[in-house]
Amino acid sequence: MERDAGHVRVETTAADRKGAEELARSVVEHRLAACAQVSGPITSFFRWEEAVQAEEEWTVVMKTAADRLDALTAHLNEVHPYDVPEIVAVPVQGGSADYLEWVTDETRPVR
């Protein structure tokens, strides 16, 4: 397994499947992520407006090159319907060299 620090997995959530799929398609179409996976539903518990909330949500996990993280974050903040969307990036510590090369290639801006 190859060591890596040049890639990240980014998570966000959406209120429904359609919204999650729209976010996933948008980041791939804009070449901000090579792959985005939608799963759910999940139940999220969180404090909002001074009360504990429980809501059904869908998760979107995106894989991208670390140098595209700022652009991906800006895009998600622009298109996400939540006031404060979850955008959490976790560095990739290893994986298939071929897959990680593909992630980098797919997240290069079109020339």
mmCIF file with all atom_site columns, N, CA and C in Angstrom, residues 30-85:
data_model
loop_
_atom_site.group_PDB
_atom_site.id
_atom_site.type_symbol
_atom_site.label_atom_id
_atom_site.label_alt_id
_atom_site.label_comp_id
_atom_site.label_asym_id
_atom_site.label_entity_id
_atom_site.label_seq_id
_atom_site.pdbx_PDB_ins_code
_atom_site.Cartn_x
_atom_site.Cartn_y
_atom_site.Cartn_z
_atom_site.occupancy
_atom_site.B_iso_or_equiv
_atom_site.pdbx_formal_charge
_atom_site.auth_seq_id
_atom_site.auth_comp_id
_atom_site.auth_asym_id
_atom_site.auth_atom_id
_atom_site.pdbx_PDB_model_num
ATOM 1   N N  . HIS A 1 30 ? -17.683 19.595 -12.104 1.00 0.00 ? 30 HIS A N  1
ATOM 2   C CA . HIS A 1 30 ? -16.759 20.729 -12.019 1.00 0.00 ? 30 HIS A CA 1
ATOM 3   C C  . HIS A 1 30 ? -15.300 20.289 -11.791 1.00 0.00 ? 30 HIS A C  1
ATOM 4   N N  . ARG A 1 31 ? -15.060 18.978 -11.818 1.00 0.00 ? 31 ARG A N  1
ATOM 5   C CA . ARG A 1 31 ? -13.724 18.401 -11.642 1.00 0.00 ? 31 ARG A CA 1
ATOM 6   C C  . ARG A 1 31 ? -13.101 18.769 -10.295 1.00 0.00 ? 31 ARG A C  1
ATOM 7   N N  . LEU A 1 32 ? -13.955 18.928 -9.294  1.00 0.00 ? 32 LEU A N  1
ATOM 8   C CA . LEU A 1 32 ? -13.486 19.227 -7.945  1.00 0.00 ? 32 LEU A CA 1
ATOM 9   C C  . LEU A 1 32 ? -13.299 17.954 -7.132  1.00 0.00 ? 32 LEU A C  1
ATOM 10  N N  . ALA A 1 33 ? -13.918 16.875 -7.580  1.00 0.00 ? 33 ALA A N  1
ATOM 11  C CA . ALA A 1 33 ? -13.758 15.550 -6.982  1.00 0.00 ? 33 ALA A CA 1
ATOM 12  C C  . ALA A 1 33 ? -13.760 14.538 -8.113  1.00 0.00 ? 33 ALA A C  1
ATOM 13  N N  . ALA A 1 34 ? -12.972 13.502 -7.950  1.00 0.00 ? 34 ALA A N  1
ATOM 14  C CA . ALA A 1 34 ? -12.936 12.452 -8.966  1.00 0.00 ? 34 ALA A CA 1
ATOM 15  C C  . ALA A 1 34 ? -14.119 11.512 -8.819  1.00 0.00 ? 34 ALA A C  1
ATOM 16  N N  . CYS A 1 35 ? -14.586 11.374 -7.598  1.00 0.00 ? 35 CYS A N  1
ATOM 17  C CA . CYS A 1 35 ? -15.649 10.429 -7.284  1.00 0.00 ? 35 CYS A CA 1
ATOM 18  C C  . CYS A 1 35 ? -16.435 10.977 -6.103  1.00 0.00 ? 35 CYS A C  1
ATOM 19  N N  . ALA A 1 36 ? -17.731 10.783 -6.129  1.00 0.00 ? 36 ALA A N  1
ATOM 20  C CA . ALA A 1 36 ? -18.575 11.170 -4.990  1.00 0.00 ? 36 ALA A CA 1
ATOM 21  C C  . ALA A 1 36 ? -19.591 10.050 -4.783  1.00 0.00 ? 36 ALA A C  1
ATOM 22  N N  . GLN A 1 37 ? -19.679 9.577  -3.580  1.00 0.00 ? 37 GLN A N  1
ATOM 23  C CA . GLN A 1 37 ? -20.579 8.478  -3.253  1.00 0.00 ? 37 GLN A CA 1
ATOM 24  C C  . GLN A 1 37 ? -21.670 8.974  -2.324  1.00 0.00 ? 37 GLN A C  1
ATOM 25  N N  . VAL A 1 38 ? -22.893 8.579  -2.641  1.00 0.00 ? 38 VAL A N  1
ATOM 26  C CA . VAL A 1 38 ? -24.065 8.966  -1.849  1.00 0.00 ? 38 VAL A CA 1
ATOM 27  C C  . VAL A 1 38 ? -24.551 7.742  -1.085  1.00 0.00 ? 38 VAL A C  1
ATOM 28  N N  . SER A 1 39 ? -24.787 7.905  0.204   1.00 0.00 ? 39 SER A N  1
ATOM 29  C CA . SER A 1 39 ? -25.347 6.812  0.994   1.00 0.00 ? 39 SER A CA 1
ATOM 30  C C  . SER A 1 39 ? -26.322 7.369  2.022   1.00 0.00 ? 39 SER A C  1
ATOM 31  N N  . GLY A 1 40 ? -27.201 6.519  2.451   1.00 0.00 ? 40 GLY A N  1
ATOM 32  C CA . GLY A 1 40 ? -28.177 6.927  3.441   1.00 0.00 ? 40 GLY A CA 1
ATOM 33  C C  . GLY A 1 40 ? -29.454 6.132  3.260   1.00 0.00 ? 40 GLY A C  1
ATOM 34  N N  . PRO A 1 41 ? -30.467 6.486  3.977   1.00 0.00 ? 41 PRO A N  1
ATOM 35  C CA . PRO A 1 41 ? -30.469 7.614  4.898   1.00 0.00 ? 41 PRO A CA 1
ATOM 36  C C  . PRO A 1 41 ? -29.757 7.280  6.206   1.00 0.00 ? 41 PRO A C  1
ATOM 37  N N  . ILE A 1 42 ? -29.312 8.337  6.862   1.00 0.00 ? 42 ILE A N  1
ATOM 38  C CA . ILE A 1 42 ? -28.720 8.260  8.191   1.00 0.00 ? 42 ILE A CA 1
ATOM 39  C C  . ILE A 1 42 ? -29.529 9.180  9.103   1.00 0.00 ? 42 ILE A C  1
ATOM 40  N N  . THR A 1 43 ? -29.373 9.028  10.389  1.00 0.00 ? 43 THR A N  1
ATOM 41  C CA . THR A 1 43 ? -29.989 9.954  11.337  1.00 0.00 ? 43 THR A CA 1
ATOM 42  C C  . THR A 1 43 ? -28.881 10.739 12.001  1.00 0.00 ? 43 THR A C  1
ATOM 43  N N  . SER A 1 44 ? -28.940 12.049 11.869  1.00 0.00 ? 44 SER A N  1
ATOM 44  C CA . SER A 1 44 ? -27.941 12.934 12.471  1.00 0.00 ? 44 SER A CA 1
ATOM 45  C C  . SER A 1 44 ? -28.537 13.612 13.693  1.00 0.00 ? 44 SER A C  1
ATOM 46  N N  . PHE A 1 45 ? -27.772 13.620 14.774  1.00 0.00 ? 45 PHE A N  1
ATOM 47  C CA . PHE A 1 45 ? -28.141 14.336 15.993  1.00 0.00 ? 45 PHE A CA 1
ATOM 48  C C  . PHE A 1 45 ? -27.163 15.482 16.147  1.00 0.00 ? 45 PHE A C  1
ATOM 49  N N  . PHE A 1 46 ? -27.661 16.688 16.383  1.00 0.00 ? 46 PHE A N  1
ATOM 50  C CA . PHE A 1 46 ? -26.808 17.863 16.480  1.00 0.00 ? 46 PHE A CA 1
ATOM 51  C C  . PHE A 1 46 ? -27.541 18.960 17.238  1.00 0.00 ? 46 PHE A C  1
ATOM 52  N N  . ARG A 1 47 ? -26.741 19.890 17.757  1.00 0.00 ? 47 ARG A N  1
ATOM 53  C CA . ARG A 1 47 ? -27.326 21.043 18.445  1.00 0.00 ? 47 ARG A CA 1
ATOM 54  C C  . ARG A 1 47 ? -27.422 22.178 17.440  1.00 0.00 ? 47 ARG A C  1
ATOM 55  N N  . TRP A 1 48 ? -28.623 22.744 17.317  1.00 0.00 ? 48 TRP A N  1
ATOM 56  C CA . TRP A 1 48 ? -28.858 23.861 16.406  1.00 0.00 ? 48 TRP A CA 1
ATOM 57  C C  . TRP A 1 48 ? -29.923 24.745 17.015  1.00 0.00 ? 48 TRP A C  1
ATOM 58  N N  . GLU A 1 49 ? -29.658 26.043 17.040  1.00 0.00 ? 49 GLU A N  1
ATOM 59  C CA . GLU A 1 49 ? -30.577 27.021 17.617  1.00 0.00 ? 49 GLU A CA 1
ATOM 60  C C  . GLU A 1 49 ? -30.958 26.631 19.042  1.00 0.00 ? 49 GLU A C  1
ATOM 61  N N  . GLU A 1 50 ? -29.927 26.244 19.816  1.00 0.00 ? 50 GLU A N  1
ATOM 62  C CA . GLU A 1 50 ? -30.016 25.953 21.243  1.00 0.00 ? 50 GLU A CA 1
ATOM 63  C C  . GLU A 1 50 ? -30.891 24.755 21.595  1.00 0.00 ? 50 GLU A C  1
ATOM 64  N N  . ALA A 1 51 ? -31.063 23.841 20.646  1.00 0.00 ? 51 ALA A N  1
ATOM 65  C CA . ALA A 1 51 ? -31.819 22.622 20.926  1.00 0.00 ? 51 ALA A CA 1
ATOM 66  C C  . ALA A 1 51 ? -31.163 21.450 20.195  1.00 0.00 ? 51 ALA A C  1
ATOM 67  N N  . VAL A 1 52 ? -31.273 20.279 20.790  1.00 0.00 ? 52 VAL A N  1
ATOM 68  C CA . VAL A 1 52 ? -30.767 19.085 20.137  1.00 0.00 ? 52 VAL A CA 1
ATOM 69  C C  . VAL A 1 52 ? -31.782 18.671 19.071  1.00 0.00 ? 52 VAL A C  1
ATOM 70  N N  . GLN A 1 53 ? -31.281 18.510 17.868  1.00 0.00 ? 53 GLN A N  1
ATOM 71  C CA . GLN A 1 53 ? -32.116 18.144 16.724  1.00 0.00 ? 53 GLN A CA 1
ATOM 72  C C  . GLN A 1 53 ? -31.788 16.717 16.306  1.00 0.00 ? 53 GLN A C  1
ATOM 73  N N  . ALA A 1 54 ? -32.724 16.059 15.662  1.00 0.00 ? 54 ALA A N  1
ATOM 74  C CA . ALA A 1 54 ? -32.503 14.753 15.035  1.00 0.00 ? 54 ALA A CA 1
ATOM 75  C C  . ALA A 1 54 ? -33.165 14.826 13.666  1.00 0.00 ? 54 ALA A C  1
ATOM 76  N N  . GLU A 1 55 ? -32.360 14.629 12.627  1.00 0.00 ? 55 GLU A N  1
ATOM 77  C CA . GLU A 1 55 ? -32.861 14.755 11.261  1.00 0.00 ? 55 GLU A CA 1
ATOM 78  C C  . GLU A 1 55 ? -32.349 13.609 10.402  1.00 0.00 ? 55 GLU A C  1
ATOM 79  N N  . GLU A 1 56 ? -33.183 13.164 9.462   1.00 0.00 ? 56 GLU A N  1
ATOM 80  C CA . GLU A 1 56 ? -32.731 12.213 8.464   1.00 0.00 ? 56 GLU A CA 1
ATOM 81  C C  . GLU A 1 56 ? -31.924 12.975 7.424   1.00 0.00 ? 56 GLU A C  1
ATOM 82  N N  . GLU A 1 57 ? -30.756 12.425 7.081   1.00 0.00 ? 57 GLU A N  1
ATOM 83  C CA . GLU A 1 57 ? -29.889 13.042 6.086   1.00 0.00 ? 57 GLU A CA 1
ATOM 84  C C  . GLU A 1 57 ? -29.278 11.949 5.210   1.00 0.00 ? 57 GLU A C  1
ATOM 85  N N  . TRP A 1 58 ? -28.621 12.397 4.159   1.00 0.00 ? 58 TRP A N  1
ATOM 86  C CA . TRP A 1 58 ? -27.869 11.539 3.257   1.00 0.00 ? 58 TRP A CA 1
ATOM 87  C C  . TRP A 1 58 ? -26.429 12.025 3.251   1.00 0.00 ? 58 TRP A C  1
ATOM 88  N N  . THR A 1 59 ? -25.485 11.100 3.202   1.00 0.00 ? 59 THR A N  1
ATOM 89  C CA . THR A 1 59 ? -24.061 11.416 3.221   1.00 0.00 ? 59 THR A CA 1
ATOM 90  C C  . THR A 1 59 ? -23.499 11.433 1.804   1.00 0.00 ? 59 THR A C  1
ATOM 91  N N  . VAL A 1 60 ? -22.618 12.394 1.555   1.00 0.00 ? 60 VAL A N  1
ATOM 92  C CA . VAL A 1 60 ? -21.860 12.434 0.307   1.00 0.00 ? 60 VAL A CA 1
ATOM 93  C C  . VAL A 1 60 ? -20.389 12.399 0.685   1.00 0.00 ? 60 VAL A C  1
ATOM 94  N N  . VAL A 1 61 ? -19.663 11.398 0.181   1.00 0.00 ? 61 VAL A N  1
ATOM 95  C CA . VAL A 1 61 ? -18.223 11.266 0.412   1.00 0.00 ? 61 VAL A CA 1
ATOM 96  C C  . VAL A 1 61 ? -17.538 11.497 -0.928  1.00 0.00 ? 61 VAL A C  1
ATOM 97  N N  . MET A 1 62 ? -16.622 12.458 -0.947  1.00 0.00 ? 62 MET A N  1
ATOM 98  C CA . MET A 1 62 ? -15.918 12.842 -2.165  1.00 0.00 ? 62 MET A CA 1
ATOM 99  C C  . MET A 1 62 ? -14.426 12.575 -2.019  1.00 0.00 ? 62 MET A C  1
ATOM 100 N N  . LYS A 1 63 ? -13.799 12.132 -3.113  1.00 0.00 ? 63 LYS A N  1
ATOM 101 C CA . LYS A 1 63 ? -12.356 11.939 -3.126  1.00 0.00 ? 63 LYS A CA 1
ATOM 102 C C  . LYS A 1 63 ? -11.752 12.953 -4.066  1.00 0.00 ? 63 LYS A C  1
ATOM 103 N N  . THR A 1 64 ? -10.714 13.660 -3.566  1.00 0.00 ? 64 THR A N  1
ATOM 104 C CA . THR A 1 64 ? -10.097 14.700 -4.379  1.00 0.00 ? 64 THR A CA 1
ATOM 105 C C  . THR A 1 64 ? -8.616  14.834 -4.046  1.00 0.00 ? 64 THR A C  1
ATOM 106 N N  . ALA A 1 65 ? -7.919  15.547 -4.907  1.00 0.00 ? 65 ALA A N  1
ATOM 107 C CA . ALA A 1 65 ? -6.520  15.887 -4.645  1.00 0.00 ? 65 ALA A CA 1
ATOM 108 C C  . ALA A 1 65 ? -6.489  17.019 -3.624  1.00 0.00 ? 65 ALA A C  1
ATOM 109 N N  . ALA A 1 66 ? -5.515  16.996 -2.748  1.00 0.00 ? 66 ALA A N  1
ATOM 110 C CA . ALA A 1 66 ? -5.436  17.991 -1.674  1.00 0.00 ? 66 ALA A CA 1
ATOM 111 C C  . ALA A 1 66 ? -5.378  19.421 -2.213  1.00 0.00 ? 66 ALA A C  1
ATOM 112 N N  . ASP A 1 67 ? -4.750  19.607 -3.373  1.00 0.00 ? 67 ASP A N  1
ATOM 113 C CA . ASP A 1 67 ? -4.654  20.968 -3.905  1.00 0.00 ? 67 ASP A CA 1
ATOM 114 C C  . ASP A 1 67 ? -5.973  21.471 -4.492  1.00 0.00 ? 67 ASP A C  1
ATOM 115 N N  . ARG A 1 68 ? -7.005  20.633 -4.528  1.00 0.00 ? 68 ARG A N  1
ATOM 116 C CA . ARG A 1 68 ? -8.332  21.051 -4.998  1.00 0.00 ? 68 ARG A CA 1
ATOM 117 C C  . ARG A 1 68 ? -9.302  21.272 -3.832  1.00 0.00 ? 68 ARG A C  1
ATOM 118 N N  . LEU A 1 69 ? -8.832  21.045 -2.602  1.00 0.00 ? 69 LEU A N  1
ATOM 119 C CA . LEU A 1 69 ? -9.710  21.134 -1.435  1.00 0.00 ? 69 LEU A CA 1
ATOM 120 C C  . LEU A 1 69 ? -10.317 22.523 -1.266  1.00 0.00 ? 69 LEU A C  1
ATOM 121 N N  . ASP A 1 70 ? -9.542  23.575 -1.403  1.00 0.00 ? 70 ASP A N  1
ATOM 122 C CA . ASP A 1 70 ? -10.092 24.927 -1.227  1.00 0.00 ? 70 ASP A CA 1
ATOM 123 C C  . ASP A 1 70 ? -11.183 25.220 -2.245  1.00 0.00 ? 70 ASP A C  1
ATOM 124 N N  . ALA A 1 71 ? -10.954 24.828 -3.503  1.00 0.00 ? 71 ALA A N  1
ATOM 125 C CA . ALA A 1 71 ? -11.965 25.067 -4.541  1.00 0.00 ? 71 ALA A CA 1
ATOM 126 C C  . ALA A 1 71 ? -13.210 24.221 -4.283  1.00 0.00 ? 71 ALA A C  1
ATOM 127 N N  . LEU A 1 72 ? -13.027 22.976 -3.851  1.00 0.00 ? 72 LEU A N  1
ATOM 128 C CA . LEU A 1 72 ? -14.160 22.112 -3.528  1.00 0.00 ? 72 LEU A CA 1
ATOM 129 C C  . LEU A 1 72 ? -14.971 22.696 -2.377  1.00 0.00 ? 72 LEU A C  1
ATOM 130 N N  . THR A 1 73 ? -14.288 23.140 -1.336  1.00 0.00 ? 73 THR A N  1
ATOM 131 C CA . THR A 1 73 ? -14.965 23.735 -0.183  1.00 0.00 ? 73 THR A CA 1
ATOM 132 C C  . THR A 1 73 ? -15.744 24.980 -0.587  1.00 0.00 ? 73 THR A C  1
ATOM 133 N N  . ALA A 1 74 ? -15.137 25.846 -1.378  1.00 0.00 ? 74 ALA A N  1
ATOM 134 C CA . ALA A 1 74 ? -15.817 27.066 -1.841  1.00 0.00 ? 74 ALA A CA 1
ATOM 135 C C  . ALA A 1 74 ? -17.057 26.713 -2.656  1.00 0.00 ? 74 ALA A C  1
ATOM 136 N N  . HIS A 1 75 ? -16.936 25.727 -3.537  1.00 0.00 ? 75 HIS A N  1
ATOM 137 C CA . HIS A 1 75 ? -18.071 25.310 -4.364  1.00 0.00 ? 75 HIS A CA 1
ATOM 138 C C  . HIS A 1 75 ? -19.199 24.769 -3.495  1.00 0.00 ? 75 HIS A C  1
ATOM 139 N N  . LEU A 1 76 ? -18.874 23.886 -2.551  1.00 0.00 ? 76 LEU A N  1
ATOM 140 C CA . LEU A 1 76 ? -19.909 23.340 -1.665  1.00 0.00 ? 76 LEU A CA 1
ATOM 141 C C  . LEU A 1 76 ? -20.596 24.443 -0.867  1.00 0.00 ? 76 LEU A C  1
ATOM 142 N N  . ASN A 1 77 ? -19.819 25.384 -0.351  1.00 0.00 ? 77 ASN A N  1
ATOM 143 C CA . ASN A 1 77 ? -20.430 26.496 0.393   1.00 0.00 ? 77 ASN A CA 1
ATOM 144 C C  . ASN A 1 77 ? -21.353 27.325 -0.494  1.00 0.00 ? 77 ASN A C  1
ATOM 145 N N  . GLU A 1 78 ? -21.034 27.427 -1.777  1.00 0.00 ? 78 GLU A N  1
ATOM 146 C CA . GLU A 1 78 ? -21.842 28.207 -2.712  1.00 0.00 ? 78 GLU A CA 1
ATOM 147 C C  . GLU A 1 78 ? -23.153 27.504 -3.080  1.00 0.00 ? 78 GLU A C  1
ATOM 148 N N  . VAL A 1 79 ? -23.097 26.194 -3.321  1.00 0.00 ? 79 VAL A N  1
ATOM 149 C CA . VAL A 1 79 ? -24.271 25.491 -3.840  1.00 0.00 ? 79 VAL A CA 1
ATOM 150 C C  . VAL A 1 79 ? -25.081 24.747 -2.781  1.00 0.00 ? 79 VAL A C  1
ATOM 151 N N  . HIS A 1 80 ? -24.547 24.570 -1.600  1.00 0.00 ? 80 HIS A N  1
ATOM 152 C CA . HIS A 1 80 ? -25.229 23.783 -0.568  1.00 0.00 ? 80 HIS A CA 1
ATOM 153 C C  . HIS A 1 80 ? -26.388 24.584 0.014   1.00 0.00 ? 80 HIS A C  1
ATOM 154 N N  . PRO A 1 81 ? -27.546 23.942 0.198   1.00 0.00 ? 81 PRO A N  1
ATOM 155 C CA . PRO A 1 81 ? -28.697 24.675 0.734   1.00 0.00 ? 81 PRO A CA 1
ATOM 156 C C  . PRO A 1 81 ? -28.639 24.949 2.239   1.00 0.00 ? 81 PRO A C  1
ATOM 157 N N  . TYR A 1 82 ? -27.779 24.267 2.989   1.00 0.00 ? 82 TYR A N  1
ATOM 158 C CA . TYR A 1 82 ? -27.711 24.480 4.441   1.00 0.00 ? 82 TYR A CA 1
ATOM 159 C C  . TYR A 1 82 ? -27.036 25.813 4.759   1.00 0.00 ? 82 TYR A C  1
ATOM 160 N N  . ASP A 1 83 ? -27.435 26.427 5.871   1.00 0.00 ? 83 ASP A N  1
ATOM 161 C CA . ASP A 1 83 ? -26.771 27.653 6.342   1.00 0.00 ? 83 ASP A CA 1
ATOM 162 C C  . ASP A 1 83 ? -25.312 27.372 6.690   1.00 0.00 ? 83 ASP A C  1
ATOM 163 N N  . VAL A 1 84 ? -25.075 26.263 7.366   1.00 0.00 ? 84 VAL A N  1
ATOM 164 C CA . VAL A 1 84 ? -23.723 25.858 7.774   1.00 0.00 ? 84 VAL A CA 1
ATOM 165 C C  . VAL A 1 84 ? -23.549 24.389 7.395   1.00 0.00 ? 84 VAL A C  1
ATOM 166 N N  . PRO A 1 85 ? -23.160 24.122 6.149   1.00 0.00 ? 85 PRO A N  1
ATOM 167 C CA . PRO A 1 85 ? -23.022 22.722 5.745   1.00 0.00 ? 85 PRO A CA 1
ATOM 168 C C  . PRO A 1 85 ? -21.805 22.062 6.383   1.00 0.00 ? 85 PRO A C  1
#
